[in-house]
Amino acid sequence: EAQVTQNPRYLITVTGKKLTVTCSQNMNHEYMSWYRQDPGLGLRQIYYSMNVEVTDKGDVPEGYKVSRKEKRNFPLILESPSPNQTSLYFCASSLLQGGVLHFGNGTRLTVT
Amino acid sequence: GDSVTQMEGPVTLSEEAFLTINCTYTATGYPSLFWYVQYPGEGLQLLLKATKADDKGSNKGFEATYRKETTSFHLEKGSVQVSDSAVYFCALSLYNQGGKLIFGQGTELSVKP
């Protein structure tokens, strides 16, 4: 089944403790992206990647890192999480830039 | 800058009622327009799309027409069901911005039996 898989679904952590949210897609998509969803703000793009080893900042990249060493994986790294990064995070992919995005089921992160 | 504005929710309707969720956009170029739906506990999934002016996207009884003159892409359904309860997001994509999707804030729809 074609899908985008994120892990974990839920994560509670403390300020400053490094964490990684994994994202993997099995559709051989070139384009991958991370969004955060906050009430009243819709979805805002954090980072995106057009292909392996090609990443770029979205609208809200501060406090986040990404890497794209393989085509299928696009992990989101929070080196030193803070409470304002408490949010619902979505990974998404599409065949090419501008194409229909396929979303994972989300990761709900709480930073205390 | 480029943006999408949706009507605020939550919207509460009775089953079989007519649905309209308004969406307007501001864009410097010629965007593609989308409606995505998010069911509880799930990620977003594409509901319908339109890529040029006067195109009509349709799926599962939902429709939206790309109106360049009014910069709008309103979502409509003639008869909603309880299973349509979800959050609906209007979005635009501009190729010259790396295909980034710009989302509206989302409109929650609740359909009562």
Short mmCIF file of C-alpha atoms in Angstrom, two decimals:
data_model
loop_
_atom_site.label_atom_id
_atom_site.label_comp_id
_atom_site.label_asym_id
_atom_site.label_seq_id
_atom_site.Cartn_x
_atom_site.Cartn_y
_atom_site.Cartn_z
CA GLU A 1 0.00 0.00 0.00
CA ALA A 2 1.30 3.44 -0.96
CA GLN A 3 1.81 5.46 2.17
CA VAL A 4 3.77 7.96 4.21
CA THR A 5 4.71 6.59 7.62
CA GLN A 6 5.61 8.79 10.55
CA ASN A 7 6.84 7.68 13.95
CA PRO A 8 6.06 8.09 16.71
CA ARG A 9 2.37 9.10 16.70
CA TYR A 10 2.65 10.67 20.13
CA LEU A 11 5.70 12.03 21.92
CA ILE A 12 6.05 13.79 25.24
CA THR A 13 9.45 15.17 26.10
CA VAL A 14 11.19 17.82 28.18
CA THR A 15 12.83 21.05 27.15
CA GLY A 16 16.28 20.57 25.65
CA LYS A 17 16.17 16.82 25.07
CA LYS A 18 17.04 16.10 21.46
CA LEU A 19 14.48 14.13 19.49
CA THR A 20 13.91 12.82 15.98
CA VAL A 21 10.62 12.20 14.22
CA THR A 22 11.00 9.75 11.37
CA CYS A 23 9.21 9.87 8.04
CA SER A 24 9.34 7.29 5.29
CA GLN A 25 7.48 7.00 1.98
CA ASN A 26 7.25 3.97 -0.30
CA MET A 27 6.13 5.74 -3.48
CA ASN A 28 9.55 6.76 -4.84
CA HIS A 29 8.55 10.41 -4.49
CA GLU A 30 11.17 13.07 -5.07
CA TYR A 31 9.54 15.83 -3.03
CA MET A 32 9.09 15.62 0.73
CA SER A 33 8.06 18.21 3.26
CA TRP A 34 7.36 18.78 6.94
CA TYR A 35 4.47 20.87 8.26
CA ARG A 36 3.28 21.84 11.68
CA GLN A 37 -0.41 22.34 12.44
CA ASP A 38 -1.52 24.75 15.13
CA PRO A 39 -5.08 25.87 15.98
CA GLY A 40 -6.16 28.88 13.96
CA LEU A 41 -2.98 28.86 11.88
CA GLY A 42 -3.57 25.97 9.51
CA LEU A 43 -0.46 24.14 8.32
CA ARG A 44 2.87 25.89 8.02
CA GLN A 45 5.83 24.46 6.17
CA ILE A 46 8.98 23.81 8.20
CA TYR A 47 11.39 22.34 5.63
CA TYR A 48 11.16 20.67 2.29
CA SER A 49 13.35 18.55 0.05
CA MET A 50 13.30 18.34 -3.73
CA ASN A 51 15.52 15.25 -3.85
CA VAL A 52 18.31 13.41 -2.07
CA GLU A 53 20.75 15.82 -0.41
CA VAL A 54 18.62 18.83 -1.46
CA THR A 55 16.78 20.53 1.38
CA ASP A 56 15.51 24.06 1.95
CA LYS A 57 13.77 26.13 4.59
CA GLY A 58 10.07 26.64 4.63
CA ASP A 59 8.20 29.34 6.52
CA VAL A 60 9.01 28.31 10.09
CA PRO A 61 12.39 26.52 10.11
CA GLU A 62 13.79 27.92 13.37
CA GLY A 63 14.64 25.21 15.88
CA TYR A 64 14.41 22.36 13.37
CA LYS A 65 16.80 20.38 11.19
CA VAL A 66 16.22 17.84 8.46
CA SER A 67 18.26 15.50 6.33
CA ARG A 68 17.64 13.59 3.11
CA LYS A 69 20.29 10.93 2.75
CA GLU A 70 17.96 8.48 1.03
CA LYS A 71 15.03 9.14 -1.23
CA ARG A 72 12.48 7.43 1.00
CA ASN A 73 13.41 8.97 4.37
CA PHE A 74 13.12 12.54 5.62
CA PRO A 75 13.59 12.78 9.40
CA LEU A 76 12.79 15.91 11.39
CA ILE A 77 15.26 16.71 14.14
CA LEU A 78 14.71 18.98 17.12
CA GLU A 79 18.15 19.52 18.66
CA SER A 80 16.86 21.39 21.73
CA PRO A 81 13.07 21.32 21.87
CA SER A 82 11.19 24.14 23.54
CA PRO A 83 7.55 24.39 24.68
CA ASN A 84 6.64 26.56 21.66
CA GLN A 85 7.37 23.54 19.48
CA THR A 86 4.45 21.69 21.02
CA SER A 87 2.34 20.99 17.96
CA LEU A 88 0.97 18.42 15.53
CA TYR A 89 3.54 17.58 12.85
CA PHE A 90 2.89 16.14 9.40
CA CYS A 91 5.25 14.72 6.86
CA ALA A 92 4.14 14.75 3.24
CA SER A 93 5.49 13.67 -0.12
CA SER A 94 4.68 14.11 -3.79
CA LEU A 95 6.06 12.69 -7.00
CA LEU A 96 7.39 16.06 -8.07
CA GLN A 97 7.28 19.58 -6.70
CA GLY A 98 3.83 21.07 -7.07
CA GLY A 99 2.13 17.69 -7.26
CA VAL A 100 -0.55 16.26 -5.02
CA LEU A 101 0.79 15.80 -1.52
CA HIS A 102 0.36 12.53 0.38
CA PHE A 103 0.38 13.00 4.13
CA GLY A 104 1.37 10.83 7.03
CA ASN A 105 -0.98 10.44 9.99
CA GLY A 106 0.82 12.98 12.10
CA THR A 107 2.97 13.15 15.23
CA ARG A 108 1.61 14.95 18.24
CA LEU A 109 4.55 16.41 20.15
CA THR A 110 4.34 17.89 23.63
CA VAL A 111 7.37 19.66 25.09
CA THR A 112 7.17 20.43 28.82
CA GLY B 1 2.28 37.78 0.00
CA ASP B 2 0.43 34.71 -1.17
CA SER B 3 -2.30 33.57 1.18
CA VAL B 4 -5.53 31.64 1.58
CA THR B 5 -8.50 32.73 3.68
CA GLN B 6 -11.29 30.37 4.69
CA MET B 7 -14.51 30.97 6.51
CA GLU B 8 -14.20 30.36 10.20
CA GLY B 9 -15.64 27.31 11.84
CA PRO B 10 -16.91 25.29 13.36
CA VAL B 11 -19.76 24.76 10.95
CA THR B 12 -22.58 22.59 12.28
CA LEU B 13 -25.17 21.17 9.89
CA SER B 14 -27.90 18.60 9.96
CA GLU B 15 -27.63 15.55 7.73
CA GLU B 16 -28.75 16.23 4.13
CA ALA B 17 -28.20 19.98 4.45
CA PHE B 18 -26.39 21.99 1.78
CA LEU B 19 -22.78 22.85 2.50
CA THR B 20 -20.72 25.83 1.42
CA ILE B 21 -17.28 26.57 2.79
CA ASN B 22 -15.87 29.81 1.42
CA CYS B 23 -12.27 30.12 0.31
CA THR B 24 -10.53 33.12 -1.25
CA TYR B 25 -6.91 33.50 -2.18
CA THR B 26 -4.24 36.06 -2.93
CA ALA B 27 -1.46 35.02 -5.28
CA THR B 28 1.13 36.76 -7.40
CA GLY B 29 1.02 34.17 -10.17
CA TYR B 30 -1.47 31.60 -11.42
CA PRO B 31 -1.91 29.06 -8.68
CA SER B 32 -3.31 25.58 -8.62
CA LEU B 33 -6.04 25.26 -6.02
CA PHE B 34 -6.86 22.36 -3.72
CA TRP B 35 -9.22 21.21 -1.05
CA TYR B 36 -7.81 18.76 1.46
CA VAL B 37 -9.82 16.96 4.15
CA GLN B 38 -8.61 15.77 7.55
CA TYR B 39 -10.67 13.14 9.31
CA PRO B 40 -10.21 12.79 13.07
CA GLY B 41 -6.84 11.30 13.98
CA GLU B 42 -5.64 11.16 10.41
CA GLY B 43 -3.44 13.11 8.06
CA LEU B 44 -4.74 15.31 5.30
CA GLN B 45 -5.88 13.78 2.05
CA LEU B 46 -6.68 15.41 -1.24
CA LEU B 47 -10.40 15.94 -1.82
CA LEU B 48 -10.31 17.79 -5.14
CA LYS B 49 -8.24 20.20 -7.17
CA ALA B 50 -8.33 22.65 -10.08
CA THR B 51 -5.35 23.87 -12.02
CA LYS B 52 -6.69 26.75 -14.11
CA ALA B 53 -9.47 29.32 -14.22
CA ASP B 54 -13.02 27.97 -14.64
CA ASP B 55 -11.92 24.40 -13.90
CA LYS B 56 -14.30 22.51 -11.64
CA GLY B 57 -12.89 19.93 -9.26
CA SER B 58 -15.23 17.26 -7.94
CA ASN B 59 -15.05 14.18 -5.76
CA LYS B 60 -17.39 12.27 -3.40
CA GLY B 61 -20.22 14.73 -4.12
CA PHE B 62 -18.08 17.77 -3.32
CA GLU B 63 -17.43 20.43 -5.94
CA ALA B 64 -15.39 23.62 -6.22
CA THR B 65 -14.91 25.96 -9.18
CA TYR B 66 -11.75 28.00 -9.77
CA ARG B 67 -13.00 31.60 -10.12
CA LYS B 68 -10.17 33.85 -11.19
CA GLU B 69 -12.35 36.98 -11.32
CA THR B 70 -13.30 36.65 -7.66
CA THR B 71 -10.12 34.78 -6.59
CA SER B 72 -12.29 32.15 -4.97
CA PHE B 73 -12.56 28.36 -4.73
CA HIS B 74 -15.63 27.70 -2.58
CA LEU B 75 -16.38 24.12 -1.58
CA GLU B 76 -19.96 22.87 -1.96
CA LYS B 77 -21.92 19.70 -1.39
CA GLY B 78 -25.60 19.30 -1.98
CA SER B 79 -26.38 16.88 0.83
CA VAL B 80 -23.92 16.25 3.65
CA GLN B 81 -23.65 13.06 5.67
CA VAL B 82 -22.44 12.41 9.20
CA SER B 83 -19.35 10.80 7.67
CA ASP B 84 -18.40 14.17 6.13
CA SER B 85 -17.57 15.52 9.59
CA ALA B 86 -13.93 16.59 9.32
CA VAL B 87 -11.67 19.61 8.98
CA TYR B 88 -11.45 21.03 5.47
CA PHE B 89 -8.42 22.95 4.23
CA CYS B 90 -8.24 25.14 1.17
CA ALA B 91 -4.75 25.49 -0.31
CA LEU B 92 -2.87 26.94 -3.23
CA SER B 93 0.34 25.92 -4.93
CA LEU B 94 2.64 28.07 -7.02
CA TYR B 95 5.16 26.31 -9.23
CA ASN B 96 7.58 29.22 -9.05
CA GLN B 97 7.77 28.76 -5.29
CA GLY B 98 8.94 25.18 -5.38
CA GLY B 99 5.42 23.82 -5.39
CA LYS B 100 4.91 24.77 -1.78
CA LEU B 101 1.35 24.40 -0.58
CA ILE B 102 -0.03 27.41 1.26
CA PHE B 103 -2.96 26.43 3.47
CA GLY B 104 -5.88 28.26 4.88
CA GLN B 105 -6.56 27.89 8.59
CA GLY B 106 -9.03 25.07 8.14
CA THR B 107 -12.79 24.86 8.70
CA GLU B 108 -14.22 22.24 11.01
CA LEU B 109 -17.46 20.69 9.84
CA SER B 110 -19.73 18.77 12.17
CA VAL B 111 -22.76 17.00 10.71
CA LYS B 112 -25.48 15.89 13.12
CA PRO B 113 -27.89 13.03 12.35
#
